[in-house]
JSON list of C-alpha atoms in Angstrom, two decimals:
[
{"chain": "A", "resi": 1, "resn": "MET", "atom": "CA", "xyz": [171.12, 216.95, 273.74]},
{"chain": "A", "resi": 2, "resn": "ASN", "atom": "CA", "xyz": [169.51, 218.15, 270.49]},
{"chain": "A", "resi": 3, "resn": "THR", "atom": "CA", "xyz": [170.56, 214.95, 268.71]},
{"chain": "A", "resi": 4, "resn": "GLN", "atom": "CA", "xyz": [169.09, 212.85, 271.51]},
{"chain": "A", "resi": 5, "resn": "ASN", "atom": "CA", "xyz": [165.77, 214.72, 271.32]},
{"chain": "A", "resi": 6, "resn": "ALA", "atom": "CA", "xyz": [165.71, 214.32, 267.54]},
{"chain": "A", "resi": 7, "resn": "ILE", "atom": "CA", "xyz": [166.28, 210.57, 267.87]},
{"chain": "A", "resi": 8, "resn": "ILE", "atom": "CA", "xyz": [163.57, 210.23, 270.52]},
{"chain": "A", "resi": 9, "resn": "GLY", "atom": "CA", "xyz": [161.17, 212.26, 268.37]},
{"chain": "A", "resi": 10, "resn": "GLY", "atom": "CA", "xyz": [161.94, 210.06, 265.37]},
{"chain": "A", "resi": 11, "resn": "VAL", "atom": "CA", "xyz": [161.34, 206.88, 267.34]},
{"chain": "A", "resi": 12, "resn": "VAL", "atom": "CA", "xyz": [158.00, 208.22, 268.62]},
{"chain": "A", "resi": 13, "resn": "LEU", "atom": "CA", "xyz": [156.91, 209.03, 265.06]},
{"chain": "A", "resi": 14, "resn": "ILE", "atom": "CA", "xyz": [157.91, 205.56, 263.85]},
{"chain": "A", "resi": 15, "resn": "VAL", "atom": "CA", "xyz": [156.00, 203.89, 266.70]},
{"chain": "A", "resi": 16, "resn": "LEU", "atom": "CA", "xyz": [152.90, 205.98, 265.93]},
{"chain": "A", "resi": 17, "resn": "ALA", "atom": "CA", "xyz": [153.17, 205.20, 262.22]},
{"chain": "A", "resi": 18, "resn": "VAL", "atom": "CA", "xyz": [153.66, 201.45, 262.67]},
{"chain": "A", "resi": 19, "resn": "GLY", "atom": "CA", "xyz": [151.16, 201.14, 265.52]},
{"chain": "A", "resi": 20, "resn": "GLY", "atom": "CA", "xyz": [148.59, 203.17, 263.67]},
{"chain": "A", "resi": 21, "resn": "TYR", "atom": "CA", "xyz": [148.94, 201.29, 260.38]},
{"chain": "A", "resi": 22, "resn": "SER", "atom": "CA", "xyz": [146.42, 198.61, 261.27]},
{"chain": "A", "resi": 23, "resn": "ILE", "atom": "CA", "xyz": [143.97, 201.30, 262.39]},
{"chain": "A", "resi": 24, "resn": "TYR", "atom": "CA", "xyz": [144.47, 203.11, 259.09]},
{"chain": "A", "resi": 25, "resn": "ARG", "atom": "CA", "xyz": [143.12, 200.06, 257.22]},
{"chain": "A", "resi": 26, "resn": "ALA", "atom": "CA", "xyz": [139.70, 200.81, 258.66]},
{"chain": "A", "resi": 27, "resn": "THR", "atom": "CA", "xyz": [138.04, 202.98, 256.03]},
{"chain": "A", "resi": 28, "resn": "SER", "atom": "CA", "xyz": [134.57, 203.37, 254.57]},
{"chain": "A", "resi": 29, "resn": "ASN", "atom": "CA", "xyz": [133.80, 200.85, 251.83]},
{"chain": "A", "resi": 30, "resn": "GLY", "atom": "CA", "xyz": [131.49, 203.17, 249.91]},
{"chain": "A", "resi": 31, "resn": "ASP", "atom": "CA", "xyz": [128.10, 201.67, 250.76]},
{"chain": "A", "resi": 32, "resn": "GLY", "atom": "CA", "xyz": [127.66, 203.41, 254.09]},
{"chain": "A", "resi": 33, "resn": "ALA", "atom": "CA", "xyz": [129.05, 200.48, 256.07]},
{"chain": "A", "resi": 34, "resn": "ALA", "atom": "CA", "xyz": [132.39, 201.09, 257.67]},
{"chain": "A", "resi": 35, "resn": "ASN", "atom": "CA", "xyz": [135.14, 198.58, 257.09]},
{"chain": "A", "resi": 36, "resn": "VAL", "atom": "CA", "xyz": [136.54, 198.74, 260.59]},
{"chain": "A", "resi": 37, "resn": "ALA", "atom": "CA", "xyz": [138.61, 195.62, 261.11]},
{"chain": "A", "resi": 38, "resn": "GLY", "atom": "CA", "xyz": [140.49, 195.82, 264.39]},
{"chain": "A", "resi": 39, "resn": "ALA", "atom": "CA", "xyz": [144.16, 196.38, 264.94]},
{"chain": "A", "resi": 40, "resn": "GLY", "atom": "CA", "xyz": [146.08, 193.24, 264.10]},
{"chain": "A", "resi": 41, "resn": "LEU", "atom": "CA", "xyz": [143.05, 191.60, 262.50]},
{"chain": "A", "resi": 42, "resn": "THR", "atom": "CA", "xyz": [142.47, 190.92, 258.85]},
{"chain": "A", "resi": 43, "resn": "ALA", "atom": "CA", "xyz": [139.84, 192.95, 257.03]},
{"chain": "A", "resi": 44, "resn": "THR", "atom": "CA", "xyz": [138.14, 189.70, 256.01]},
{"chain": "A", "resi": 45, "resn": "SER", "atom": "CA", "xyz": [137.42, 188.66, 259.61]},
{"chain": "A", "resi": 46, "resn": "THR", "atom": "CA", "xyz": [133.69, 188.25, 260.17]},
{"chain": "A", "resi": 47, "resn": "ASP", "atom": "CA", "xyz": [133.94, 186.97, 263.73]},
{"chain": "A", "resi": 48, "resn": "PRO", "atom": "CA", "xyz": [131.84, 189.42, 265.77]},
{"chain": "A", "resi": 49, "resn": "ALA", "atom": "CA", "xyz": [133.93, 188.57, 268.86]},
{"chain": "A", "resi": 50, "resn": "THR", "atom": "CA", "xyz": [137.04, 190.12, 267.30]},
{"chain": "A", "resi": 51, "resn": "THR", "atom": "CA", "xyz": [135.74, 192.64, 264.77]},
{"chain": "A", "resi": 52, "resn": "VAL", "atom": "CA", "xyz": [134.58, 196.21, 265.24]},
{"chain": "A", "resi": 53, "resn": "GLN", "atom": "CA", "xyz": [131.35, 196.80, 263.34]},
{"chain": "A", "resi": 54, "resn": "GLY", "atom": "CA", "xyz": [130.45, 200.25, 262.06]},
{"chain": "A", "resi": 55, "resn": "GLN", "atom": "CA", "xyz": [127.62, 201.88, 260.14]},
{"chain": "A", "resi": 56, "resn": "ASP", "atom": "CA", "xyz": [127.81, 205.42, 258.83]},
{"chain": "A", "resi": 57, "resn": "VAL", "atom": "CA", "xyz": [124.67, 207.34, 259.76]},
{"chain": "A", "resi": 58, "resn": "ARG", "atom": "CA", "xyz": [125.95, 210.37, 257.88]},
{"chain": "A", "resi": 59, "resn": "VAL", "atom": "CA", "xyz": [129.14, 210.50, 255.84]},
{"chain": "A", "resi": 60, "resn": "GLY", "atom": "CA", "xyz": [131.03, 213.70, 256.53]},
{"chain": "A", "resi": 61, "resn": "THR", "atom": "CA", "xyz": [132.42, 216.01, 253.89]},
{"chain": "A", "resi": 62, "resn": "GLY", "atom": "CA", "xyz": [135.47, 217.35, 255.73]},
{"chain": "A", "resi": 63, "resn": "ARG", "atom": "CA", "xyz": [138.94, 216.05, 256.40]},
{"chain": "A", "resi": 64, "resn": "GLU", "atom": "CA", "xyz": [139.34, 212.30, 256.93]},
{"chain": "A", "resi": 65, "resn": "ALA", "atom": "CA", "xyz": [140.69, 211.05, 260.26]},
{"chain": "A", "resi": 66, "resn": "LYS", "atom": "CA", "xyz": [143.93, 209.09, 260.00]},
{"chain": "A", "resi": 67, "resn": "PRO", "atom": "CA", "xyz": [146.34, 207.70, 262.60]},
{"chain": "A", "resi": 68, "resn": "GLY", "atom": "CA", "xyz": [148.43, 210.48, 264.09]},
{"chain": "A", "resi": 69, "resn": "ASP", "atom": "CA", "xyz": [145.71, 213.12, 263.64]},
{"chain": "A", "resi": 70, "resn": "LEU", "atom": "CA", "xyz": [144.26, 215.02, 266.59]},
{"chain": "A", "resi": 71, "resn": "VAL", "atom": "CA", "xyz": [140.52, 214.33, 266.44]},
{"chain": "A", "resi": 72, "resn": "SER", "atom": "CA", "xyz": [137.58, 215.81, 268.37]},
{"chain": "A", "resi": 73, "resn": "VAL", "atom": "CA", "xyz": [134.41, 213.75, 268.73]},
{"chain": "A", "resi": 74, "resn": "LEU", "atom": "CA", "xyz": [131.04, 213.95, 270.43]},
{"chain": "A", "resi": 75, "resn": "TYR", "atom": "CA", "xyz": [129.90, 210.53, 271.59]},
{"chain": "A", "resi": 76, "resn": "ALA", "atom": "CA", "xyz": [127.49, 208.44, 273.58]},
{"chain": "A", "resi": 77, "resn": "GLY", "atom": "CA", "xyz": [128.68, 205.07, 274.88]},
{"chain": "A", "resi": 78, "resn": "LYS", "atom": "CA", "xyz": [125.94, 202.51, 275.48]},
{"chain": "A", "resi": 79, "resn": "PHE", "atom": "CA", "xyz": [125.46, 198.89, 276.36]},
{"chain": "A", "resi": 80, "resn": "THR", "atom": "CA", "xyz": [123.60, 196.71, 273.87]},
{"chain": "A", "resi": 81, "resn": "ASP", "atom": "CA", "xyz": [120.38, 197.26, 275.87]},
{"chain": "A", "resi": 82, "resn": "GLY", "atom": "CA", "xyz": [120.64, 201.01, 275.19]},
{"chain": "A", "resi": 83, "resn": "THR", "atom": "CA", "xyz": [121.76, 202.06, 278.68]},
{"chain": "A", "resi": 84, "resn": "VAL", "atom": "CA", "xyz": [124.21, 204.97, 278.43]},
{"chain": "A", "resi": 85, "resn": "PHE", "atom": "CA", "xyz": [127.40, 204.52, 280.48]},
{"chain": "A", "resi": 86, "resn": "ASP", "atom": "CA", "xyz": [129.24, 207.65, 279.28]},
{"chain": "A", "resi": 87, "resn": "SER", "atom": "CA", "xyz": [128.73, 210.52, 276.87]},
{"chain": "A", "resi": 88, "resn": "SER", "atom": "CA", "xyz": [129.90, 213.96, 275.85]},
{"chain": "A", "resi": 89, "resn": "ALA", "atom": "CA", "xyz": [126.64, 215.25, 277.35]},
{"chain": "A", "resi": 90, "resn": "ALA", "atom": "CA", "xyz": [127.86, 214.06, 280.77]},
{"chain": "A", "resi": 91, "resn": "HIS", "atom": "CA", "xyz": [130.97, 216.21, 280.24]},
{"chain": "A", "resi": 92, "resn": "ASP", "atom": "CA", "xyz": [129.25, 219.53, 279.41]},
{"chain": "A", "resi": 93, "resn": "ASN", "atom": "CA", "xyz": [129.08, 218.56, 275.70]},
{"chain": "A", "resi": 94, "resn": "GLU", "atom": "CA", "xyz": [132.82, 219.08, 275.42]},
{"chain": "A", "resi": 95, "resn": "PRO", "atom": "CA", "xyz": [134.26, 217.06, 272.54]},
{"chain": "A", "resi": 96, "resn": "LEU", "atom": "CA", "xyz": [136.63, 214.26, 273.46]},
{"chain": "A", "resi": 97, "resn": "LYS", "atom": "CA", "xyz": [140.03, 215.06, 271.92]},
{"chain": "A", "resi": 98, "resn": "PHE", "atom": "CA", "xyz": [142.67, 212.41, 271.28]},
{"chain": "A", "resi": 99, "resn": "ILE", "atom": "CA", "xyz": [145.43, 211.47, 268.89]},
{"chain": "A", "resi": 100, "resn": "LEU", "atom": "CA", "xyz": [144.13, 208.66, 266.70]},
{"chain": "A", "resi": 101, "resn": "GLY", "atom": "CA", "xyz": [146.28, 205.56, 267.16]},
{"chain": "A", "resi": 102, "resn": "ALA", "atom": "CA", "xyz": [147.89, 206.67, 270.43]},
{"chain": "A", "resi": 103, "resn": "ASP", "atom": "CA", "xyz": [147.40, 204.89, 273.74]},
{"chain": "A", "resi": 104, "resn": "GLY", "atom": "CA", "xyz": [144.66, 206.04, 276.08]},
{"chain": "A", "resi": 105, "resn": "LEU", "atom": "CA", "xyz": [141.39, 204.84, 274.54]},
{"chain": "A", "resi": 106, "resn": "ILE", "atom": "CA", "xyz": [140.10, 201.35, 273.89]},
{"chain": "A", "resi": 107, "resn": "PRO", "atom": "CA", "xyz": [141.31, 200.03, 270.52]},
{"chain": "A", "resi": 108, "resn": "GLY", "atom": "CA", "xyz": [137.80, 199.37, 269.19]},
{"chain": "A", "resi": 109, "resn": "PHE", "atom": "CA", "xyz": [136.75, 203.00, 269.62]},
{"chain": "A", "resi": 110, "resn": "GLN", "atom": "CA", "xyz": [139.81, 204.21, 267.72]},
{"chain": "A", "resi": 111, "resn": "VAL", "atom": "CA", "xyz": [139.32, 201.65, 264.96]},
{"chain": "A", "resi": 112, "resn": "GLY", "atom": "CA", "xyz": [135.72, 202.82, 264.60]},
{"chain": "A", "resi": 113, "resn": "VAL", "atom": "CA", "xyz": [136.66, 206.51, 264.35]},
{"chain": "A", "resi": 114, "resn": "ASN", "atom": "CA", "xyz": [139.43, 205.90, 261.83]},
{"chain": "A", "resi": 115, "resn": "GLY", "atom": "CA", "xyz": [138.40, 206.80, 258.30]},
{"chain": "A", "resi": 116, "resn": "MET", "atom": "CA", "xyz": [135.50, 209.03, 259.37]},
{"chain": "A", "resi": 117, "resn": "LYS", "atom": "CA", "xyz": [135.30, 212.50, 257.83]},
{"chain": "A", "resi": 118, "resn": "GLU", "atom": "CA", "xyz": [134.57, 215.73, 259.67]},
{"chain": "A", "resi": 119, "resn": "GLY", "atom": "CA", "xyz": [130.82, 216.16, 260.09]},
{"chain": "A", "resi": 120, "resn": "GLY", "atom": "CA", "xyz": [130.21, 212.42, 259.87]},
{"chain": "A", "resi": 121, "resn": "GLN", "atom": "CA", "xyz": [128.23, 210.30, 262.29]},
{"chain": "A", "resi": 122, "resn": "ARG", "atom": "CA", "xyz": [128.85, 206.60, 262.84]},
{"chain": "A", "resi": 123, "resn": "LEU", "atom": "CA", "xyz": [127.43, 203.82, 265.00]},
{"chain": "A", "resi": 124, "resn": "ILE", "atom": "CA", "xyz": [130.25, 201.62, 266.25]},
{"chain": "A", "resi": 125, "resn": "SER", "atom": "CA", "xyz": [129.89, 198.23, 267.94]},
{"chain": "A", "resi": 126, "resn": "VAL", "atom": "CA", "xyz": [132.97, 197.17, 269.92]},
{"chain": "A", "resi": 127, "resn": "PRO", "atom": "CA", "xyz": [133.37, 193.57, 271.09]},
{"chain": "A", "resi": 128, "resn": "PRO", "atom": "CA", "xyz": [134.83, 192.95, 274.56]},
{"chain": "A", "resi": 129, "resn": "THR", "atom": "CA", "xyz": [138.17, 191.87, 273.08]},
{"chain": "A", "resi": 130, "resn": "LEU", "atom": "CA", "xyz": [138.66, 195.37, 271.63]},
{"chain": "A", "resi": 131, "resn": "GLY", "atom": "CA", "xyz": [136.90, 197.13, 274.52]},
{"chain": "A", "resi": 132, "resn": "TYR", "atom": "CA", "xyz": [137.48, 196.66, 278.24]},
{"chain": "A", "resi": 133, "resn": "GLY", "atom": "CA", "xyz": [137.82, 192.87, 278.11]},
{"chain": "A", "resi": 134, "resn": "ALA", "atom": "CA", "xyz": [137.20, 190.38, 280.90]},
{"chain": "A", "resi": 135, "resn": "GLU", "atom": "CA", "xyz": [137.60, 192.81, 283.82]},
{"chain": "A", "resi": 136, "resn": "ASP", "atom": "CA", "xyz": [134.90, 195.00, 285.35]},
{"chain": "A", "resi": 137, "resn": "VAL", "atom": "CA", "xyz": [135.51, 198.74, 285.02]},
{"chain": "A", "resi": 138, "resn": "LYS", "atom": "CA", "xyz": [134.83, 200.42, 288.36]},
{"chain": "A", "resi": 139, "resn": "ASP", "atom": "CA", "xyz": [134.47, 204.02, 289.45]},
{"chain": "A", "resi": 140, "resn": "ASP", "atom": "CA", "xyz": [136.40, 205.56, 292.35]},
{"chain": "A", "resi": 141, "resn": "ALA", "atom": "CA", "xyz": [133.83, 204.23, 294.84]},
{"chain": "A", "resi": 142, "resn": "GLY", "atom": "CA", "xyz": [134.27, 200.66, 293.58]},
{"chain": "A", "resi": 143, "resn": "ASN", "atom": "CA", "xyz": [130.94, 200.49, 291.75]},
{"chain": "A", "resi": 144, "resn": "VAL", "atom": "CA", "xyz": [130.94, 198.56, 288.48]},
{"chain": "A", "resi": 145, "resn": "VAL", "atom": "CA", "xyz": [130.45, 201.02, 285.62]},
{"chain": "A", "resi": 146, "resn": "ILE", "atom": "CA", "xyz": [131.12, 198.62, 282.75]},
{"chain": "A", "resi": 147, "resn": "PRO", "atom": "CA", "xyz": [130.67, 194.89, 283.45]},
{"chain": "A", "resi": 148, "resn": "ALA", "atom": "CA", "xyz": [133.28, 192.44, 282.23]},
{"chain": "A", "resi": 149, "resn": "ASN", "atom": "CA", "xyz": [132.85, 191.11, 278.69]},
{"chain": "A", "resi": 150, "resn": "SER", "atom": "CA", "xyz": [130.50, 193.90, 277.62]},
{"chain": "A", "resi": 151, "resn": "THR", "atom": "CA", "xyz": [129.89, 194.65, 273.98]},
{"chain": "A", "resi": 152, "resn": "LEU", "atom": "CA", "xyz": [129.79, 198.44, 273.68]},
{"chain": "A", "resi": 153, "resn": "VAL", "atom": "CA", "xyz": [127.90, 200.60, 271.19]},
{"chain": "A", "resi": 154, "resn": "PHE", "atom": "CA", "xyz": [129.06, 204.14, 270.46]},
{"chain": "A", "resi": 155, "resn": "GLU", "atom": "CA", "xyz": [127.25, 206.90, 268.62]},
{"chain": "A", "resi": 156, "resn": "VAL", "atom": "CA", "xyz": [130.05, 209.14, 267.36]},
{"chain": "A", "resi": 157, "resn": "GLU", "atom": "CA", "xyz": [130.11, 212.46, 265.55]},
{"chain": "A", "resi": 158, "resn": "LEU", "atom": "CA", "xyz": [133.48, 213.58, 264.22]},
{"chain": "A", "resi": 159, "resn": "VAL", "atom": "CA", "xyz": [133.65, 217.30, 264.93]},
{"chain": "A", "resi": 160, "resn": "LYS", "atom": "CA", "xyz": [137.21, 218.18, 263.90]},
{"chain": "A", "resi": 161, "resn": "VAL", "atom": "CA", "xyz": [140.40, 216.67, 262.49]},
{"chain": "A", "resi": 162, "resn": "GLU", "atom": "CA", "xyz": [143.68, 218.51, 262.99]},
{"chain": "A", "resi": 163, "resn": "ASP", "atom": "CA", "xyz": [147.37, 217.87, 262.65]},
{"chain": "A", "resi": 164, "resn": "ALA", "atom": "CA", "xyz": [148.66, 216.61, 265.98]},
{"chain": "A", "resi": 165, "resn": "PRO", "atom": "CA", "xyz": [150.79, 219.11, 267.84]},
{"chain": "A", "resi": 166, "resn": "THR", "atom": "CA", "xyz": [154.49, 218.54, 267.47]},
{"chain": "A", "resi": 167, "resn": "ALA", "atom": "CA", "xyz": [157.02, 219.12, 270.18]},
{"chain": "A", "resi": 168, "resn": "ALA", "atom": "CA", "xyz": [158.84, 222.40, 269.76]},
{"chain": "A", "resi": 169, "resn": "PRO", "atom": "CA", "xyz": [162.51, 221.86, 268.95]},
{"chain": "A", "resi": 170, "resn": "GLU", "atom": "CA", "xyz": [164.81, 222.52, 271.85]},
{"chain": "A", "resi": 171, "resn": "THR", "atom": "CA", "xyz": [166.88, 225.63, 271.33]},
{"chain": "A", "resi": 172, "resn": "THR", "atom": "CA", "xyz": [170.22, 226.32, 272.88]},
{"chain": "A", "resi": 173, "resn": "PRO", "atom": "CA", "xyz": [171.80, 229.72, 273.27]},
{"chain": "A", "resi": 174, "resn": "GLU", "atom": "CA", "xyz": [174.53, 230.45, 270.79]},
{"chain": "A", "resi": 175, "resn": "GLU", "atom": "CA", "xyz": [177.93, 231.01, 272.25]}
]
């Protein structure tokens, strides 16, 4: 059983490393603009329909976020007209915590956060292809929260970068 768990753990790490590689390419280019080409896209893509755009408002001085890290962010998600659809403020100002590069968040948001440093603030524009796509996002009551094909703008502050928790090795009693 220990060998099986070790193999599964190794496969998970490989998947995170390979899947997160394209996100890792998104780093600051030194002039305050974030080079945040999307997963599977070339860094030279200038097509706004397939490229995450980012602008550093403040470059942080702490640890840099990389795929596989556990990151904590404060954010406000808006439509291009400025209407807020979600924010940390709506969740008691609790930072959103996630493992960068793992499933669970839209790819464009993760691409935009990648390469930020603790204490940094970034504006991130996510095209529909790297956001929620061609389907409406609805709440539990069936109301449209995010219309199909919406470009999303996020104001993000990177609060903390940590090593992601690792699964504790399984121990067996000695005989």
